[in-house]
């Protein structure tokens, strides 16, 4: 089960961090949801779109990566694991809704599974 959770966390981090390194022009893919042509769906952000995108991507990616490390009780206290997963998933959802496209479906699905697992199912990291 830990392997599945680890894969979901690493996928969440990957999908979020692709906003920092968009793929080739016109080449958004289901595994690389951001391309240089990606634009926010709400134009009200204007010039703030890039810093907001970068902030959301870094926060989501860092939370997911820290949660992945904490999954093995290394460097991250077990008590931090659920809040890290929730924070990563929520910021990732905001990021992918901000750039909603057909490529956002898989990242949003990964976020939904992680949120459901922690909030509804009460997943935690066993203390070693």
Backbone as JSON, one array per atom type, in Angstrom:
{
  "sequence": "XXXXXXXXXXXXXXXXXXXXXXXXXXXXXXXXXXXXXXXXXXXXXXXXXXXXXXXXXXXXXXXXXXXXXXXXXXXXXXXXXXXXXXXXXXXXXXXXXXXXXXXXXXXXXXXXXXXXXXXXXXXXXXXX",
  "N": [[0.82, -1.19, 0.0], [1.99, 1.18, 0.73], [3.63, 1.71, -1.42], [1.84, 2.39, -3.47], [0.75, 4.75, -2.42], [3.09, 6.28, -2.31], [3.64, 6.48, -5.08], [1.38, 7.96, -5.9], [1.86, 10.36, -4.48], [4.29, 11.19, -5.61], [3.49, 11.49, -8.27], [1.66, 13.58, -7.92], [3.44, 15.61, -7.11], [5.04, 15.76, -9.4], [3.16, 16.53, -11.43], [2.44, 19.06, -10.46], [4.87, 20.46, -10.37], [5.54, 20.64, -13.03], [4.6, 23.01, -13.93], [6.6, 24.8, -13.53], [8.48, 24.14, -15.38], [7.6, 24.19, -18.29], [6.51, 22.09, -21.02], [7.46, 21.54, -24.52], [6.38, 24.0, -26.96], [2.96, 23.94, -27.66], [2.78, 21.32, -26.94], [1.47, 20.15, -24.73], [0.72, 17.45, -22.61], [-0.88, 14.5, -21.3], [0.75, 13.57, -19.28], [2.41, 15.69, -18.85], [1.22, 18.4, -18.02], [1.49, 21.19, -18.45], [2.26, 23.63, -20.85], [4.13, 26.02, -22.83], [2.13, 27.51, -23.99], [0.07, 27.49, -22.19], [-2.48, 29.13, -20.46], [-3.91, 31.09, -17.84], [-7.29, 30.45, -16.8], [-8.79, 32.46, -15.78], [-8.6, 35.74, -16.5], [-8.2, 37.85, -14.79], [-5.99, 37.84, -13.2], [-3.8, 38.86, -14.56], [-0.66, 40.37, -14.71], [0.15, 39.11, -12.44], [-0.14, 36.45, -12.73], [2.02, 34.72, -13.37], [3.81, 34.77, -11.02], [1.96, 33.81, -9.11], [1.34, 31.3, -10.14], [3.88, 30.09, -9.98], [4.3, 30.13, -7.19], [2.16, 28.5, -6.26], [2.85, 26.09, -7.56], [5.38, 25.48, -6.43], [4.75, 25.28, -3.67], [2.83, 23.18, -3.67], [4.34, 21.09, -4.87], [6.52, 20.89, -3.05], [5.18, 20.19, -0.67], [4.06, 17.69, -1.39], [6.43, 16.25, -1.93], [7.73, 16.34, 0.57], [5.82, 14.93, 2.04], [6.07, 12.46, 0.8], [8.64, 11.75, 1.62], [8.18, 11.69, 4.36], [6.51, 9.53, 4.51], [8.02, 7.34, 5.01], [8.92, 7.72, 7.54], [11.16, 9.4, 7.77], [13.05, 12.15, 8.45], [10.75, 13.78, 8.45], [8.23, 14.41, 10.71], [5.73, 12.04, 11.69], [3.27, 13.11, 12.38], [3.04, 15.33, 10.8], [2.39, 14.43, 8.31], [-0.41, 14.01, 7.34], [-1.37, 16.8, 7.24], [0.49, 17.82, 5.36], [-0.09, 16.37, 3.03], [-2.74, 17.18, 2.57], [-2.38, 19.99, 2.28], [-0.69, 20.02, 0.03], [-2.36, 18.8, -1.89], [-4.58, 20.55, -1.97], [-3.41, 23.01, -2.81], [-2.46, 22.15, -5.25], [-4.84, 21.49, -6.56], [-5.96, 24.06, -6.8], [-4.03, 25.21, -8.46], [-4.25, 23.61, -10.81], [-6.91, 24.02, -11.48], [-6.8, 26.69, -12.03], [-5.48, 26.66, -14.43], [-7.19, 25.22, -16.1], [-7.75, 22.55, -18.26], [-7.95, 19.91, -20.72], [-5.79, 18.46, -19.96], [-5.6, 18.7, -17.27], [-7.14, 16.9, -15.99], [-6.14, 14.32, -15.1], [-4.16, 15.13, -13.12], [-5.94, 16.41, -11.31], [-7.52, 14.26, -10.58], [-5.65, 12.63, -9.24], [-5.11, 14.35, -7.08], [-7.66, 14.39, -5.91], [-7.97, 11.72, -5.09], [-5.9, 11.54, -3.19], [-6.72, 13.52, -1.33], [-9.24, 12.47, -0.54], [-8.38, 10.08, 0.59], [-6.92, 10.88, 2.84], [-8.61, 12.7, 4.23], [-11.29, 11.58, 4.26], [-10.9, 8.81, 4.61], [-8.99, 8.75, 6.54], [-6.23, 8.21, 6.42], [-2.99, 7.74, 7.71], [0.47, 7.97, 8.7], [2.09, 5.2, 9.92], [3.65, 5.16, 13.07], [6.98, 4.38, 13.54]],
  "CA": [[0.0, 0.0, 0.0], [2.88, 2.34, 0.77], [4.14, 1.97, -2.77], [0.78, 3.1, -4.2], [0.7, 6.11, -1.87], [4.3, 6.94, -2.78], [3.46, 6.79, -6.49], [0.42, 9.07, -5.98], [2.51, 11.58, -4.01], [5.28, 11.6, -6.61], [2.73, 11.99, -9.41], [1.15, 14.9, -7.53], [4.56, 16.54, -7.16], [5.43, 15.92, -10.8], [2.17, 17.33, -12.16], [2.49, 20.44, -9.99], [6.15, 21.09, -10.69], [5.67, 20.89, -14.47], [4.28, 24.42, -14.18], [7.86, 25.54, -13.5], [9.27, 23.76, -16.56], [6.63, 23.77, -19.3], [6.99, 21.31, -22.15], [7.6, 22.29, -25.77], [5.21, 24.76, -27.42], [1.89, 23.15, -28.25], [2.98, 19.91, -26.65], [0.92, 19.7, -23.46], [0.35, 16.04, -22.66], [-1.52, 14.07, -20.06], [1.78, 13.4, -18.27], [3.1, 16.98, -18.7], [0.04, 19.23, -18.3], [1.74, 22.6, -18.75], [3.09, 23.99, -21.99], [4.31, 27.47, -22.89], [0.88, 28.16, -24.41], [-0.91, 27.42, -21.11], [-2.92, 30.43, -19.97], [-4.92, 30.98, -16.78], [-8.65, 30.57, -17.31], [-9.31, 33.76, -15.34], [-7.68, 36.77, -16.92], [-8.1, 38.91, -13.8], [-4.67, 37.8, -12.56], [-2.91, 39.75, -15.32], [0.78, 40.16, -14.56], [0.38, 38.3, -11.24], [-0.36, 35.03, -13.05], [3.27, 33.94, -13.3], [4.24, 34.53, -9.64], [0.97, 32.98, -8.42], [1.56, 29.95, -10.65], [5.13, 29.58, -9.41], [4.09, 29.9, -5.77], [1.31, 27.32, -6.12], [3.6, 24.92, -7.99], [6.42, 25.18, -5.44], [4.12, 24.83, -2.42], [2.26, 21.85, -3.89], [5.43, 20.14, -5.08], [7.27, 20.69, -1.8], [4.33, 19.44, 0.27], [3.99, 16.3, -1.85], [7.74, 15.6, -1.76], [7.93, 16.14, 2.01], [4.92, 13.85, 2.45], [6.67, 11.22, 0.3], [9.74, 11.44, 2.53], [7.57, 11.36, 5.65], [5.85, 8.23, 4.41], [8.96, 6.35, 5.53], [9.36, 8.2, 8.85], [12.5, 9.94, 7.62], [13.18, 13.6, 8.46], [9.47, 14.47, 8.59], [7.44, 13.75, 11.74], [4.51, 11.37, 11.22], [2.12, 13.99, 12.62], [2.99, 16.32, 9.72], [2.04, 13.8, 7.05], [-1.74, 14.38, 6.81], [-1.45, 18.2, 6.79], [1.3, 18.01, 4.14], [-0.84, 15.83, 1.89], [-3.89, 18.07, 2.34], [-1.88, 21.27, 1.75], [-0.23, 19.78, -1.33], [-3.5, 18.53, -2.77], [-5.4, 21.76, -2.12], [-2.71, 23.97, -3.67], [-2.41, 21.56, -6.59], [-6.17, 21.66, -7.15], [-6.08, 25.47, -7.2], [-3.14, 25.4, -9.62], [-4.78, 22.98, -12.03], [-8.17, 24.69, -11.84], [-6.41, 27.96, -12.61], [-5.09, 26.36, -15.81], [-8.08, 24.11, -16.46], [-7.74, 22.06, -19.63], [-8.1, 18.46, -20.73], [-4.62, 17.86, -19.33], [-5.72, 18.86, -15.83], [-8.02, 15.85, -15.45], [-5.36, 13.34, -14.35], [-3.66, 15.72, -11.87], [-7.05, 16.64, -10.39], [-7.91, 12.94, -10.09], [-4.65, 12.25, -8.24], [-5.37, 15.19, -5.91], [-8.91, 13.95, -5.29], [-7.71, 10.45, -4.41], [-5.1, 11.83, -2.0], [-7.58, 14.22, -0.36], [-10.22, 11.52, -0.04], [-7.69, 9.1, 1.42], [-6.51, 11.47, 4.12], [-9.72, 13.34, 4.93], [-12.42, 10.68, 4.47], [-10.46, 7.5, 5.07], [-8.15, 8.93, 7.73], [-4.9, 7.62, 6.27], [-1.88, 8.35, 8.44], [1.72, 7.23, 8.61], [2.34, 4.51, 11.19], [4.88, 5.57, 13.77], [7.87, 3.2, 13.64]],
  "C": [[0.87, 1.26, 0.0], [3.4, 2.72, -0.61], [3.1, 2.74, -3.59], [0.7, 4.56, -3.73], [1.92, 6.91, -2.34], [4.16, 7.36, -4.24], [2.49, 7.97, -6.66], [1.06, 10.39, -5.55], [3.53, 12.09, -5.03], [4.61, 12.1, -7.89], [2.19, 13.39, -9.12], [2.25, 15.95, -7.61], [4.96, 16.81, -8.61], [4.46, 16.83, -11.55], [2.22, 18.79, -11.74], [3.76, 21.14, -10.45], [6.35, 21.29, -12.19], [5.29, 22.32, -14.83], [5.55, 25.27, -14.2], [8.73, 25.26, -14.72], [8.32, 23.27, -17.64], [7.28, 22.99, -20.44], [7.12, 22.17, -23.39], [6.28, 22.95, -26.2], [4.21, 23.85, -28.11], [1.96, 21.68, -27.91], [2.53, 19.53, -25.24], [0.47, 18.27, -23.61], [-0.27, 15.65, -21.33], [-0.49, 13.88, -18.94], [2.61, 14.67, -18.04], [2.08, 18.08, -19.01], [0.3, 20.69, -18.68], [2.65, 22.73, -19.96], [3.25, 25.5, -22.0], [3.03, 28.21, -23.28], [-0.19, 28.15, -23.32], [-1.2, 28.82, -20.56], [-3.92, 30.22, -18.85], [-6.32, 31.18, -17.36], [-9.31, 31.86, -16.84], [-8.26, 34.82, -15.63], [-7.47, 37.87, -15.91], [-6.73, 38.94, -13.13], [-3.67, 38.72, -13.26], [-1.45, 39.4, -15.13], [1.11, 39.32, -13.32], [0.27, 36.81, -11.53], [0.92, 34.21, -12.89], [3.73, 33.73, -11.86], [3.25, 33.65, -8.86], [1.14, 31.53, -8.85], [2.8, 29.33, -10.02], [4.97, 29.26, -7.93], [3.26, 28.64, -5.55], [2.08, 26.04, -6.48], [4.65, 24.52, -6.96], [5.81, 24.65, -4.14], [3.56, 23.42, -2.58], [3.36, 20.81, -4.04], [6.2, 19.85, -3.81], [6.46, 19.88, -0.79], [4.26, 17.96, -0.11], [5.32, 15.58, -1.64], [8.05, 15.37, -0.28], [7.04, 15.02, 2.54], [5.47, 12.5, 1.99], [7.83, 10.78, 1.19], [9.19, 10.98, 3.88], [6.86, 10.03, 5.67], [6.72, 7.13, 5.0], [9.57, 6.76, 6.86], [10.8, 8.69, 8.82], [12.4, 11.46, 7.54], [11.89, 14.39, 8.69], [8.65, 13.73, 9.64], [6.14, 13.17, 11.17], [3.28, 12.26, 11.37], [1.98, 15.04, 11.51], [2.42, 15.74, 8.43], [0.65, 14.18, 6.55], [-1.85, 15.86, 6.41], [-0.63, 18.49, 5.52], [0.54, 17.53, 2.91], [-2.02, 16.75, 1.55], [-3.43, 19.39, 1.73], [-1.41, 21.1, 0.31], [-1.38, 19.58, -2.3], [-4.34, 19.78, -3.01], [-4.7, 22.78, -3.02], [-2.6, 23.45, -5.1], [-3.76, 21.7, -7.29], [-6.35, 23.1, -7.62], [-5.24, 25.74, -8.44], [-3.76, 24.84, -10.89], [-6.14, 23.52, -12.43], [-7.88, 26.06, -12.47], [-6.05, 27.8, -14.08], [-5.91, 25.18, -16.34], [-8.03, 23.81, -17.96], [-7.95, 20.55, -19.57], [-6.93, 17.77, -20.05], [-4.65, 17.98, -17.81], [-6.52, 17.74, -15.18], [-7.24, 14.85, -14.59], [-4.77, 13.94, -13.07], [-4.78, 15.96, -10.85], [-7.55, 15.32, -9.81], [-6.94, 12.45, -9.01], [-4.87, 13.05, -6.96], [-6.62, 14.72, -5.17], [-8.71, 12.65, -4.52], [-6.92, 10.69, -3.12], [-5.93, 12.53, -0.93], [-8.59, 13.27, 0.27], [-9.57, 10.54, 0.93], [-7.35, 9.65, 2.8], [-7.71, 12.0, 4.9], [-10.83, 12.34, 5.25], [-12.01, 9.33, 5.06], [-9.53, 7.56, 6.28], [-6.78, 8.29, 7.63], [-3.87, 8.44, 7.07], [-0.63, 7.51, 8.19], [1.91, 6.52, 9.95], [3.67, 4.94, 11.79], [5.72, 4.32, 13.99], [8.37, 2.99, 15.05]]
}
